[in-house]
Short mmCIF file of C-alpha atoms and ligand atoms in Angstrom, two decimals:
data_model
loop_
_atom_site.label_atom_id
_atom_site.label_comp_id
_atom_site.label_asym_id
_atom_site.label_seq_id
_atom_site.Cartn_x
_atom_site.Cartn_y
_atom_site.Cartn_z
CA UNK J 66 10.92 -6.82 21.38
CA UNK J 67 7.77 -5.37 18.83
CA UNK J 68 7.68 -6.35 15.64
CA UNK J 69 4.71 -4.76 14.43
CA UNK J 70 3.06 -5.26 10.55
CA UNK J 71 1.36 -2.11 9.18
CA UNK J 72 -1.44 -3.12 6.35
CA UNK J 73 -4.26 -1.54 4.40
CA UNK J 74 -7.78 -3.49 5.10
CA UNK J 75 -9.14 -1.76 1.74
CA UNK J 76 -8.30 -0.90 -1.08
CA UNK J 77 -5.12 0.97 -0.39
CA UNK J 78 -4.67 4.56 0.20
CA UNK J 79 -6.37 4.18 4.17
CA UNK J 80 -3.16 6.30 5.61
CA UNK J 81 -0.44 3.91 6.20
CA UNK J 82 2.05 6.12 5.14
CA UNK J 83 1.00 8.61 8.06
CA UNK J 84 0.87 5.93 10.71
CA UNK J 85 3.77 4.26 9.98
CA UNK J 86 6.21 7.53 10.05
CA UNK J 87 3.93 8.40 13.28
CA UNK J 88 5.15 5.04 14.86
CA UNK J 89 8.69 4.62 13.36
CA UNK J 90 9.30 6.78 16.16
CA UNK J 91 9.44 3.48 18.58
CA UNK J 92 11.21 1.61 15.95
CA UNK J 93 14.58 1.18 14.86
CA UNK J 94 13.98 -0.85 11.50
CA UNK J 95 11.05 0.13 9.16
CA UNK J 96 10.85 -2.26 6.37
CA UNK J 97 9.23 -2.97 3.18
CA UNK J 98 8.61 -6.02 1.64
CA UNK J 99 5.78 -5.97 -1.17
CA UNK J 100 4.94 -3.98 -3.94
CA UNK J 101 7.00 -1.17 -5.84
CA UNK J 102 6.34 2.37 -6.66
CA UNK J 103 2.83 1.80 -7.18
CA UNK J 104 2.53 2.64 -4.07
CA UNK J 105 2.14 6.74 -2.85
CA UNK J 106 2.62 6.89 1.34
CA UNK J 107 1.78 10.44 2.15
CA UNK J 108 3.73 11.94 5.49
CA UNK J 109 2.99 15.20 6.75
CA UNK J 110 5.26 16.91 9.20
CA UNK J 111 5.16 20.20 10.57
CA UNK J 112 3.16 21.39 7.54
CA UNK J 113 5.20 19.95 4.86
CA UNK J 114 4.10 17.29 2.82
CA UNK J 115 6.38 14.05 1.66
CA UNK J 116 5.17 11.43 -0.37
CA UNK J 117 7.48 8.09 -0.82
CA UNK J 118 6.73 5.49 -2.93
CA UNK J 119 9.59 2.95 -2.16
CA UNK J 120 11.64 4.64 -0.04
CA UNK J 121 10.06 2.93 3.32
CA UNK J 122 8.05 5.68 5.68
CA UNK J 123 10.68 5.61 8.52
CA UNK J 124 12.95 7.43 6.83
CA UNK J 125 11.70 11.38 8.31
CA UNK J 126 12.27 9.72 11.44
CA UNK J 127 15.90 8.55 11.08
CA UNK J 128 15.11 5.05 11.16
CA UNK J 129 17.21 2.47 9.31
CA UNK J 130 14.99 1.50 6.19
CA UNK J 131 15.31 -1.66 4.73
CA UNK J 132 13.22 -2.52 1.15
CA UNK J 133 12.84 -6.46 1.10
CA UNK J 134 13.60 -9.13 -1.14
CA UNK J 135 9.53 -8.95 -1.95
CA UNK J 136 9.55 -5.43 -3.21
CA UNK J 137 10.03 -4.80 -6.94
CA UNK J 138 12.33 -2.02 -7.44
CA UNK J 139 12.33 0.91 -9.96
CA UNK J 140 15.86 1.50 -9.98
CA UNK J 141 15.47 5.04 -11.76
CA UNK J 142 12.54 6.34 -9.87
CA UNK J 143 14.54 4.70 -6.38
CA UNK J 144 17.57 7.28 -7.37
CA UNK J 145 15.21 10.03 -8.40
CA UNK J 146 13.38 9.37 -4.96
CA UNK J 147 16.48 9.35 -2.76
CA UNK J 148 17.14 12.91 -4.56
CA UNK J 149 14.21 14.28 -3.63
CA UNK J 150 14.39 13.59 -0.24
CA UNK J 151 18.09 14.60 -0.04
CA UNK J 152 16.95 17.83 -1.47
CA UNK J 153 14.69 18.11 1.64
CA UNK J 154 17.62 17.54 4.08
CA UNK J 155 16.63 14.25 5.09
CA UNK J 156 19.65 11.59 5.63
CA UNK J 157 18.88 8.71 3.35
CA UNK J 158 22.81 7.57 2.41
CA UNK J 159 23.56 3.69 2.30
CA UNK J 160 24.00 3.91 6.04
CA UNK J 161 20.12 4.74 6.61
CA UNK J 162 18.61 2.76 3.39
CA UNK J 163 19.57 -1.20 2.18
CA UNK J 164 18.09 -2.83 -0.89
CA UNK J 165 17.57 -6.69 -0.51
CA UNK J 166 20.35 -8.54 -3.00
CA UNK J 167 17.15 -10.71 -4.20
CA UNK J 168 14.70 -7.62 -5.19
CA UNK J 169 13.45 -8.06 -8.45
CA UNK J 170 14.65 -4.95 -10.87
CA UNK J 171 11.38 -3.73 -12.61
CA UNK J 172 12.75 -2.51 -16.06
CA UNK J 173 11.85 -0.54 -19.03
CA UNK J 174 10.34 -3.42 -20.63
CA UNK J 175 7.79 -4.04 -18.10
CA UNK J 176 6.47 -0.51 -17.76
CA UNK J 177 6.11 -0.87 -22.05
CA UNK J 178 3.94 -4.12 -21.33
CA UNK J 179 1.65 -2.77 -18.51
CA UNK J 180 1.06 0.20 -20.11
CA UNK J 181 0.36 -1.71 -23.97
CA UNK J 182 -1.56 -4.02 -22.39
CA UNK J 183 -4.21 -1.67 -20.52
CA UNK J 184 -4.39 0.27 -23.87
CA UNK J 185 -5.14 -2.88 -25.38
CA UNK J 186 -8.22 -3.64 -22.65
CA UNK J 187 -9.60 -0.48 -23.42
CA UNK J 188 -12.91 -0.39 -20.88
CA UNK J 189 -11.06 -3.79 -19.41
CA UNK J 190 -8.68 -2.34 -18.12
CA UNK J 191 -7.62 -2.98 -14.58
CA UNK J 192 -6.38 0.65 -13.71
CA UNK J 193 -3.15 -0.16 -12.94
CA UNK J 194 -0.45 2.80 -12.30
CA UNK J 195 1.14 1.84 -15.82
CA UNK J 196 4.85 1.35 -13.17
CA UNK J 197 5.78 -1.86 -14.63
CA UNK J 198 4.62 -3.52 -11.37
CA UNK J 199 2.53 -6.89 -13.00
CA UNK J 200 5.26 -7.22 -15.47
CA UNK J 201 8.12 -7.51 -12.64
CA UNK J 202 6.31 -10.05 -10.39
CA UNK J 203 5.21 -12.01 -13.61
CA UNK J 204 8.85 -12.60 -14.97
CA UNK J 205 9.88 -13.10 -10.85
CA UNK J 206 7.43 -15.83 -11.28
CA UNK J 207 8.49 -17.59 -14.48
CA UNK J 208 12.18 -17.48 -13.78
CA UNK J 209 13.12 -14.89 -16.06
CA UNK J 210 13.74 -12.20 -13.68
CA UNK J 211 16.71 -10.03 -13.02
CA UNK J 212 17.25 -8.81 -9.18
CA UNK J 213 19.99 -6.39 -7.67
CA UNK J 214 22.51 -9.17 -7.49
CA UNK J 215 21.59 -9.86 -11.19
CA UNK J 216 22.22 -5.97 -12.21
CA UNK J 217 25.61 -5.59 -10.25
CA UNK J 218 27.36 -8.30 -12.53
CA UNK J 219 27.42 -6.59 -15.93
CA UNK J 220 28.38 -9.20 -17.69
CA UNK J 221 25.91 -11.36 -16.60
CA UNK J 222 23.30 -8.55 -16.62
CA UNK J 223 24.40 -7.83 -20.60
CA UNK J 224 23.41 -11.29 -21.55
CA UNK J 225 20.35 -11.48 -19.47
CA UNK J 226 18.97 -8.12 -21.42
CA UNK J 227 19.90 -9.65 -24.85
CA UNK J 228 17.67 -12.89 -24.06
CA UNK J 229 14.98 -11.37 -22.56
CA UNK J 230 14.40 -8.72 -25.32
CA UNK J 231 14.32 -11.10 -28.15
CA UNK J 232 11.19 -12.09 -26.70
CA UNK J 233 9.87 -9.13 -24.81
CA UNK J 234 10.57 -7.31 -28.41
CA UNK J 235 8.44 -10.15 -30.55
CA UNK J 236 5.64 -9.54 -27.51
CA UNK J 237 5.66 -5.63 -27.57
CA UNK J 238 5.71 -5.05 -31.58
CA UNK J 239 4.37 -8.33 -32.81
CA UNK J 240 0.92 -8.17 -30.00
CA UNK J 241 0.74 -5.20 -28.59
CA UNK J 242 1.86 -2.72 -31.54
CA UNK J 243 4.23 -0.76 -29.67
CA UNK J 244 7.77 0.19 -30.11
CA UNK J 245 10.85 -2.12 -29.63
CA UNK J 246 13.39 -1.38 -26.86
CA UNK J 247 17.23 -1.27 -27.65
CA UNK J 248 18.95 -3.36 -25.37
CA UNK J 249 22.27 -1.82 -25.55
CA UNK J 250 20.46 1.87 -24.66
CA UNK J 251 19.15 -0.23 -21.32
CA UNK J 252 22.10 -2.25 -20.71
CA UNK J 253 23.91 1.23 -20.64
CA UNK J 254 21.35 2.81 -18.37
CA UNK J 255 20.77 0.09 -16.21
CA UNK J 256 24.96 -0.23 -15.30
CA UNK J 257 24.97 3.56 -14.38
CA UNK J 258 21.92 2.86 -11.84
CA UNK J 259 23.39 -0.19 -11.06
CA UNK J 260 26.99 1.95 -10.32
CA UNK J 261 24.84 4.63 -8.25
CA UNK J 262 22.77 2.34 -6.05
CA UNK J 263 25.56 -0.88 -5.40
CA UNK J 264 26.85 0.89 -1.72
CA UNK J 265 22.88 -0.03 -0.91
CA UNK J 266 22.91 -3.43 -1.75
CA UNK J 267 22.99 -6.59 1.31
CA UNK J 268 21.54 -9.05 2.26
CA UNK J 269 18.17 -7.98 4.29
CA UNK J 270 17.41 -10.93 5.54
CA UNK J 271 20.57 -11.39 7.85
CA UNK J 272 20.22 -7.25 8.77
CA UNK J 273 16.79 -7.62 9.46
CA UNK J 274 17.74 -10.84 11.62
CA UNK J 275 20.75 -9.51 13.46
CA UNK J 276 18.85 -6.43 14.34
CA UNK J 277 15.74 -8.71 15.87
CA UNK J 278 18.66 -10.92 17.84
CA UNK J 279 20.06 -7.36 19.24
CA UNK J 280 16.13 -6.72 20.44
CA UNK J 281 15.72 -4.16 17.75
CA UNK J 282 12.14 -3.18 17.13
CA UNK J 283 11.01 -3.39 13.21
CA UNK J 284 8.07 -1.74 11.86
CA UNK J 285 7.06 -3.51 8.72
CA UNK J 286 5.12 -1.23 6.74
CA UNK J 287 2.36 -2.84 4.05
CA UNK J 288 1.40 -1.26 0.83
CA UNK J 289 -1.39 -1.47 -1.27
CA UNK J 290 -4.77 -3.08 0.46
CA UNK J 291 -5.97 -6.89 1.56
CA UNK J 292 -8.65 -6.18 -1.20
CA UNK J 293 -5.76 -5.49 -3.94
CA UNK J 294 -4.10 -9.10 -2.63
CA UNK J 295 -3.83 -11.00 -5.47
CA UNK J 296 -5.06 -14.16 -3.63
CA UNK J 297 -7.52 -12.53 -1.67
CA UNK J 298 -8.37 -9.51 -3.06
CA UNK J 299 -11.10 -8.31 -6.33
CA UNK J 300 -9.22 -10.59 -8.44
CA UNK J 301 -8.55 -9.94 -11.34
CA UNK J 302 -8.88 -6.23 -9.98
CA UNK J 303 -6.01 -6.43 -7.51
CA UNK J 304 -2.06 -5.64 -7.64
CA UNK J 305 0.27 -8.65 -8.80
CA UNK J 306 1.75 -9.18 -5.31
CA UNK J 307 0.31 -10.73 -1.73
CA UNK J 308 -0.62 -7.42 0.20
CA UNK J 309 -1.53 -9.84 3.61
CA UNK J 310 0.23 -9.46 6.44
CA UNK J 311 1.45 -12.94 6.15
CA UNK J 312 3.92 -11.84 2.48
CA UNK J 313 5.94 -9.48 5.89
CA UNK J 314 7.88 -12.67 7.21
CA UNK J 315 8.31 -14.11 3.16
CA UNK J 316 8.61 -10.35 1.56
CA UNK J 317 11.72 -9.56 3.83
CA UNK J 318 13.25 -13.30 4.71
CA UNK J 319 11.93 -13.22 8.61
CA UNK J 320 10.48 -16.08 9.88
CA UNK J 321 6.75 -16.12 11.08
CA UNK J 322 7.32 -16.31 14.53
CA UNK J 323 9.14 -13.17 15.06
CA UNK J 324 5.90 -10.76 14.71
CA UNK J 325 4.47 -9.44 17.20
CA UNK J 326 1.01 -7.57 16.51
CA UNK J 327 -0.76 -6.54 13.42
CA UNK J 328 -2.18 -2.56 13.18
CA UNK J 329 -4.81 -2.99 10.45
CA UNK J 330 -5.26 1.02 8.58
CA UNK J 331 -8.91 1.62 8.31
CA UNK J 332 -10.13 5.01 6.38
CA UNK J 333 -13.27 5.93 8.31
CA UNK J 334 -15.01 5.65 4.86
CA UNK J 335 -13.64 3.26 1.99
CA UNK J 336 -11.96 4.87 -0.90
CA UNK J 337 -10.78 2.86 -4.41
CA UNK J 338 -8.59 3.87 -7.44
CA UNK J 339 -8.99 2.40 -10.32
CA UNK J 340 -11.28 -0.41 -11.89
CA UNK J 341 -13.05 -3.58 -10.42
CA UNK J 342 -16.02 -4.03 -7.57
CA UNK J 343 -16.98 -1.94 -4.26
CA UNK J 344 -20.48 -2.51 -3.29
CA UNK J 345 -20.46 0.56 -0.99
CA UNK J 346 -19.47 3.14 -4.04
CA UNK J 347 -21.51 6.37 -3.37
CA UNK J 348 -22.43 7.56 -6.49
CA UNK J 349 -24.17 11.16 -4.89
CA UNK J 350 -23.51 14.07 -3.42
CA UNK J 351 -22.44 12.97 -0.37
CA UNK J 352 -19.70 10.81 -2.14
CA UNK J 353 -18.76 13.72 -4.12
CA UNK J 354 -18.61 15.81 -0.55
CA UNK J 355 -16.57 12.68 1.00
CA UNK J 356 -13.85 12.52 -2.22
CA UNK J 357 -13.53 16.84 -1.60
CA UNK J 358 -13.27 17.02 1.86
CA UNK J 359 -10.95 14.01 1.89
CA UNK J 360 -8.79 15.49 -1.36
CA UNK J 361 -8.69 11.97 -2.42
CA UNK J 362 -6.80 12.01 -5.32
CA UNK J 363 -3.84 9.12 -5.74
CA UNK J 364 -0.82 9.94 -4.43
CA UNK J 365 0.71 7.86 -7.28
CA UNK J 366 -0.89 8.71 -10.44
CA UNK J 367 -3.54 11.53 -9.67
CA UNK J 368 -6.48 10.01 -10.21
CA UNK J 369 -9.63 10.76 -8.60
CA UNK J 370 -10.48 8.11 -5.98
CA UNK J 371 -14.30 6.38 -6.01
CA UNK J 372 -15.69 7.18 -2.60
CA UNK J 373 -18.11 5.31 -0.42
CA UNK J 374 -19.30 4.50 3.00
CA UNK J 375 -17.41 2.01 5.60
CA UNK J 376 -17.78 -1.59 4.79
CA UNK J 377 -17.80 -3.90 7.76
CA UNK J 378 -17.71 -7.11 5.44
CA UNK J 379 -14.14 -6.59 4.06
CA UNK J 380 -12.67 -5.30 7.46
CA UNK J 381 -14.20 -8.73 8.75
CA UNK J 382 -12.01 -10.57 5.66
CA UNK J 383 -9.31 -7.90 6.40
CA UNK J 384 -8.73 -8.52 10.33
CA UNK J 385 -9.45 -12.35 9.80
CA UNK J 386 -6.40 -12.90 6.74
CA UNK J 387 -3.85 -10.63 8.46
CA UNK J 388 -4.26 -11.58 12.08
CA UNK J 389 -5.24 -8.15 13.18
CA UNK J 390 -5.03 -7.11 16.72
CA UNK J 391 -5.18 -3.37 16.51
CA UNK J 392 -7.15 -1.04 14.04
CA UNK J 393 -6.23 2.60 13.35
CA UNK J 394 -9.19 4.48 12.20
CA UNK J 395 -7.55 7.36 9.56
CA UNK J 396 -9.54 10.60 8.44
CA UNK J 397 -12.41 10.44 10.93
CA UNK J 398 -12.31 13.94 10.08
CA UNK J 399 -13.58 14.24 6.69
CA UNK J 400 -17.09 12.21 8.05
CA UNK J 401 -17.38 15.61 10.05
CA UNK J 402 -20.66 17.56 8.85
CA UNK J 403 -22.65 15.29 7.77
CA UNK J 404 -26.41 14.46 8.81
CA UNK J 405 -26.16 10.30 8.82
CA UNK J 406 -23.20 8.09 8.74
CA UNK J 407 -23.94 5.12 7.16
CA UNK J 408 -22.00 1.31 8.28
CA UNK J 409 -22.44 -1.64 5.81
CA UNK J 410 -23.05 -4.48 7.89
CA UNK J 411 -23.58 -7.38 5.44
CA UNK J 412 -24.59 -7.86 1.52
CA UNK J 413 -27.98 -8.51 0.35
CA UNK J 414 -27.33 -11.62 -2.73
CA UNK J 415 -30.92 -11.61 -4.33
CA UNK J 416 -32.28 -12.22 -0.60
CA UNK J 417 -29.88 -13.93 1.11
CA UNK J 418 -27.61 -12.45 3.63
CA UNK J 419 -23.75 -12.82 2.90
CA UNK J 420 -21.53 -12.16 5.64
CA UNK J 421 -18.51 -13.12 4.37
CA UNK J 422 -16.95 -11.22 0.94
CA UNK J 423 -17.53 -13.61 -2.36
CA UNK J 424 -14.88 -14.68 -4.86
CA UNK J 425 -17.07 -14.57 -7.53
CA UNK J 426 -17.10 -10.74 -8.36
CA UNK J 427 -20.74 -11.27 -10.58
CA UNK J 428 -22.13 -12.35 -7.20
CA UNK J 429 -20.30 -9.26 -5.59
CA UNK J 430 -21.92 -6.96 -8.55
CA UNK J 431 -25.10 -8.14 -7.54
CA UNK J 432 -24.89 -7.43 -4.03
CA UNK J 433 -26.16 -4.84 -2.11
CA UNK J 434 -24.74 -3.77 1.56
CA UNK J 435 -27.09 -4.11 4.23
CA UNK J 436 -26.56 -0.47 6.03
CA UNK J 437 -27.08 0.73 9.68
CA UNK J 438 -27.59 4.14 9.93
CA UNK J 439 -25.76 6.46 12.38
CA UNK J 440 -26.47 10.53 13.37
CA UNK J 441 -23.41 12.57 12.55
CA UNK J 442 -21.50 15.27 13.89
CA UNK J 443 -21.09 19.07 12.75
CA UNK J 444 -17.69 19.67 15.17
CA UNK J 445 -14.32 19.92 13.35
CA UNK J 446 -12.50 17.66 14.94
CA UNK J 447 -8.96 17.79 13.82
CA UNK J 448 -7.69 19.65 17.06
CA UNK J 449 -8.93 16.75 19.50
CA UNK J 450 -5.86 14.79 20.83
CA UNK J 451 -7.96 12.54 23.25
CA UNK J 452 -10.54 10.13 23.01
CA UNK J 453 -13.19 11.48 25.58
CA UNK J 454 -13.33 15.32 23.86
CA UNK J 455 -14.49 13.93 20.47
CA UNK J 456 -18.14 14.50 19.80
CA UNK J 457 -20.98 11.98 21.32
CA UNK J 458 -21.45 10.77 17.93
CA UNK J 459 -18.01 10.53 16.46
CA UNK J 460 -16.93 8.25 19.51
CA UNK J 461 -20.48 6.14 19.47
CA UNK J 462 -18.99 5.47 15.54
CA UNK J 463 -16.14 4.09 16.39
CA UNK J 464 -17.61 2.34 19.35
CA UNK J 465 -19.87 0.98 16.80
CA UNK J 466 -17.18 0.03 14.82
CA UNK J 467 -15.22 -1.94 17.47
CA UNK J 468 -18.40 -3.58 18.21
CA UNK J 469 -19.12 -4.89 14.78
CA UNK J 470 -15.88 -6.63 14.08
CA UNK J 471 -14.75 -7.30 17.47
CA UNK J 472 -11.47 -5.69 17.00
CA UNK J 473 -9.90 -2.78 19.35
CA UNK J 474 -9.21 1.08 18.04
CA UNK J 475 -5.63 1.49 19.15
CA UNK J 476 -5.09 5.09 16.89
CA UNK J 477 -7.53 7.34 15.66
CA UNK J 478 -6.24 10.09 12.98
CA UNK J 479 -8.34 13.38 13.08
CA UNK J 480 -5.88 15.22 10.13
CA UNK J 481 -3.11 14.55 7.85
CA UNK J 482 -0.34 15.62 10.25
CA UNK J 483 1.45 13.66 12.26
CA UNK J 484 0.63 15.09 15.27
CA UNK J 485 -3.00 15.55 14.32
CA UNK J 486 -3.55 11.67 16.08
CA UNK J 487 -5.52 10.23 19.54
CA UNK J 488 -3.39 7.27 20.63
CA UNK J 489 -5.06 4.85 22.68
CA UNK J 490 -2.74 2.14 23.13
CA UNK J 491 0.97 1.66 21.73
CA UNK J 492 1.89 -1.41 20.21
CA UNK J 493 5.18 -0.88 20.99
CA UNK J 494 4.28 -0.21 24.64
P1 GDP Z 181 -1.32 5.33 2.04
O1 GDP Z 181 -1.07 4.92 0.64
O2 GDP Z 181 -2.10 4.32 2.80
O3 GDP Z 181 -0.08 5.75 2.77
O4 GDP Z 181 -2.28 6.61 1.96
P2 GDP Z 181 -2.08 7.87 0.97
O5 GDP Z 181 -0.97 8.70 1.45
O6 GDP Z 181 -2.06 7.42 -0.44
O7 GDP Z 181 -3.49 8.58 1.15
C1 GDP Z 181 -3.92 9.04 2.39
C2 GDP Z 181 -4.19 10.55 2.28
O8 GDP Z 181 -4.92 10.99 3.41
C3 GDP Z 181 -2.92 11.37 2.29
O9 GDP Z 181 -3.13 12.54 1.54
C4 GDP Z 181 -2.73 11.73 3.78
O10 GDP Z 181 -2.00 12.90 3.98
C5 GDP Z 181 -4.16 11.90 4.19
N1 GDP Z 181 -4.47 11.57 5.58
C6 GDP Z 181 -3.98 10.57 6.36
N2 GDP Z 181 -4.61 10.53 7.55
C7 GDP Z 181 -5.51 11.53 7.52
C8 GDP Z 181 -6.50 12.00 8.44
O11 GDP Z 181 -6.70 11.46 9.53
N3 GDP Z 181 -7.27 13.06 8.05
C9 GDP Z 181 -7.12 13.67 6.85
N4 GDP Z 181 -7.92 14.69 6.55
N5 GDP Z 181 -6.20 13.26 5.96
C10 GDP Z 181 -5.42 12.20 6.29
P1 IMO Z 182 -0.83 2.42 -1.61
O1 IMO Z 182 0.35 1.68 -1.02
C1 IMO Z 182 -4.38 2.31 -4.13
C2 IMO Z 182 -4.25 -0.32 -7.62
C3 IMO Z 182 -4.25 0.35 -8.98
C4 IMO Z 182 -5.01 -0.70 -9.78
C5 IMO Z 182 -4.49 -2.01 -9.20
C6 IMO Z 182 -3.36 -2.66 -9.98
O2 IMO Z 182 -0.57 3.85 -1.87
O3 IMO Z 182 -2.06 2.17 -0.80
P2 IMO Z 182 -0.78 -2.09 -10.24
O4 IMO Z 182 -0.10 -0.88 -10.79
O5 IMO Z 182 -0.41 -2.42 -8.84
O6 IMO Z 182 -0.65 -3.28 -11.15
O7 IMO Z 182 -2.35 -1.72 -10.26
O8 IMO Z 182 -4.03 -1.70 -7.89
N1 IMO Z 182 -3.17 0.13 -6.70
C7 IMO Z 182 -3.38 0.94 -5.66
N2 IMO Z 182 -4.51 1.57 -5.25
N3 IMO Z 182 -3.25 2.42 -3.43
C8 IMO Z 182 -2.13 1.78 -3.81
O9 IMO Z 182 -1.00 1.75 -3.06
C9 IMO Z 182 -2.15 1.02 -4.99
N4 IMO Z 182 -1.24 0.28 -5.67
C10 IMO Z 182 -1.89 -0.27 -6.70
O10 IMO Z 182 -4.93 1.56 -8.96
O11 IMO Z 182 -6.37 -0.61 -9.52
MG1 MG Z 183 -1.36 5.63 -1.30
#
């Protein structure tokens, strides 16, 4: 039995989308169990492109998807998103997809707040993808939620909506100068989404369970990045849910003890979207090269991502809070073509050497990485399927990278496509 986390080291957007449809192919479960449709996993397949944002990565592979009781759950983007692959042929009826009872809904009112609220920051602002997503945990958190099991009793879910309003409605026109919402328009939408997706509703946690006691193999597929963690991540600059590897057993009601390895995504470079700290941000040329060559735009909202060189200090915090025992380096690639390749191998604080990333982000401002300077390579790469034909320099990289944080390569990805991959070692082997 595998039972294998998939997590972003960074600050999201390193490939796990890619990885995790390349490996659902040894699983039979793939699950997710944090974050909502702030998420955007790209999967490319043949030449066509797919790009989920709840719907778990599995699902071009036939898997079984399950999205945990940690997710919060867009229940009108969720139907629009099962459309949309539908209209692509791909079988995603209750049979293949099944929403955790205890999901949080994320409704109209929270989308209202996150996006009044980063209006109201102004140059503040977090950045956040304006889905509702800080909103939904917050409520989870004081009690005042409403999850699936909430929105298939309509009665129930009728009076919840009145209560809640009263106040949301005081918060939204009263603070943050925006509209009102009606709740009878919600409570009407809400019971037709609540109609369409009920035939996806269990209990995840006894699926998930029963699966794992038949020796099923479950691929639990992270979103987000460690550094968007809201524990451990660029806090307050971070997503409102844990992104660790430890929120899989929690996010989707499995115990600890049944995981089996953790495959930590890497992006060759380090890419961020949206406000708050990175101390390797390239603000030249060669970034501007990286964020072309890498098209790194969001998959979620568009935006242009910040670009910058590989940062061995946050994979060290990365492999160290999710137990890491495999890293996948993604769009080695895009580093092809230039002269030097540059590693940050610790921060400069006013003199002293930091090893280890600070909580305080005016100490992180004021760092400066510490880089080790590598020769490129000119080759494209993207056709090389093993290890040994990848240029000198492209394999003394990753060597280099191994080295520094004393963690095995187990996939490299050379292009977008799934096949476009050098495996090394299987974790499901
Ligand atoms: P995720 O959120 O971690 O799933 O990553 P995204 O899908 O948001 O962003 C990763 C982007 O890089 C997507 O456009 C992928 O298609 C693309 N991608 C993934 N791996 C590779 C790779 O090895 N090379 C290149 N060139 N692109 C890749
Ligand atoms: P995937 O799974 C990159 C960022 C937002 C913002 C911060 C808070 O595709 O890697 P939120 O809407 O979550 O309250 O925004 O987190 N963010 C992401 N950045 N990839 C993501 O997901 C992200 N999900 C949220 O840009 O800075
Ligand atoms: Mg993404």
């Amino acid at each position: 039995m595998a039972n294998i986390i998939v997590i972003g080291t960074q600050w999201g957007d390193e490939g796990k989308g890619k990885i995790v449809d390349l490996l659902a192919e040894y699983a039979d479960y793939v699950v997710r169990f944090q974050g909502g449709n702030n998420a955007g996993h790209t999967m490319v397949v043949e030449g066509e492109q797919f790009i989920s944002h709840l719907v778990p990565s599995g699902i071009l592979q036939g898997k079984t998807c399950f999205i945990g009781n940690g997710v919060v759950v867009d229940p009108e983007v969720l139907l629009g998103e099962i459309e949309y692959l539908k209209s692509k042929g791909i079988d995603v009826g209750p049979d293949k997809l099944k929403i955790s009872e205890r999901a949080q809904v994320i409704m109209p009112y929270h989308k209202a707040i996150d996006l009044g609220r980063e209006k109201m920051k102004g140059d503040k602002k977090i950045g956040t993808t304006g889905r509702g997503i800080g909103p939904c945990y917050e409520d989870k958190a004081t009690r005042r939620g409403i999850r699936f099991v909430d929105l298939l009793d309509p009665e129930g879910f009728a009076d919840k909506v009145h209560t809640i309003l009263k106040e949301k409605n005081f918060y939204l026109t009263g603070f943050l100068s925006e509209d009102a919402i009606d709740p009878e328009e919600v409570i009407g939408k809400y019971n037709q989404y609540a109609r369409q997706l009920a035939p996806y509703v269990e209990n995840v946690s006894v699926s998930i369970y029963t699966g794992m006691q038949e020796n099923k193999h479950v691929l639990f597929e992270g979103a987000q990045g460690t550094h968007l963690d809201i524990d451990h991540g660029t806090y307050p600059y971070v997503t409102s849910s844990n992104t660790v590897s430890g929120n899989a057993a929690c996010g989707s009601g499995i115990g600890p003890m049944e995981i089996t390895g953790v495959l930590g995504i890497v992006k060759a470079y380090t890419t961020r979207v949206g406000s708050g700290p990175f101390p390797t941000e390239l603000f030249d040329d060669i970034g501007d090269t990286i964020q072309k060559k890498g098209a790194e735009f969001g998959a979620t909202t568009g935006r242009k991502r910040r670009c910058g060189w590989l940062d061995t200090v946050i994979l060290e915090n990365a492999i160290r809070l999710n137990s890491i025992s495999g890293l996948v380096i993604t769009k080695l690639d895009v580093l092809g073509g230039l002269d030097e390749i540059k590693i940050c191998t610790a921060y400069d604080y006013n003199g002293k050497i930091l090893n280890h990333f600070p909580a305080d982000l005016d100490i992180l401002a004021a760092c400066n990485p510490v880089y080790e300077t590598l020769p490129g390579w000119q080759e494209d790469i993207s056709a090389i399927r093993k290890f040994k034909d990848l240029p000198k320099n492209a394999k003394d990289y990753l060597n280099r990278i191994e080295e520094l944080v004393e963690t095995p390569i187990d996939i490299v990805s050379v292009g977008p496509g799934r096949k476009e991959t050098i495996v090394l070692r299987n974790c499901f082997d």
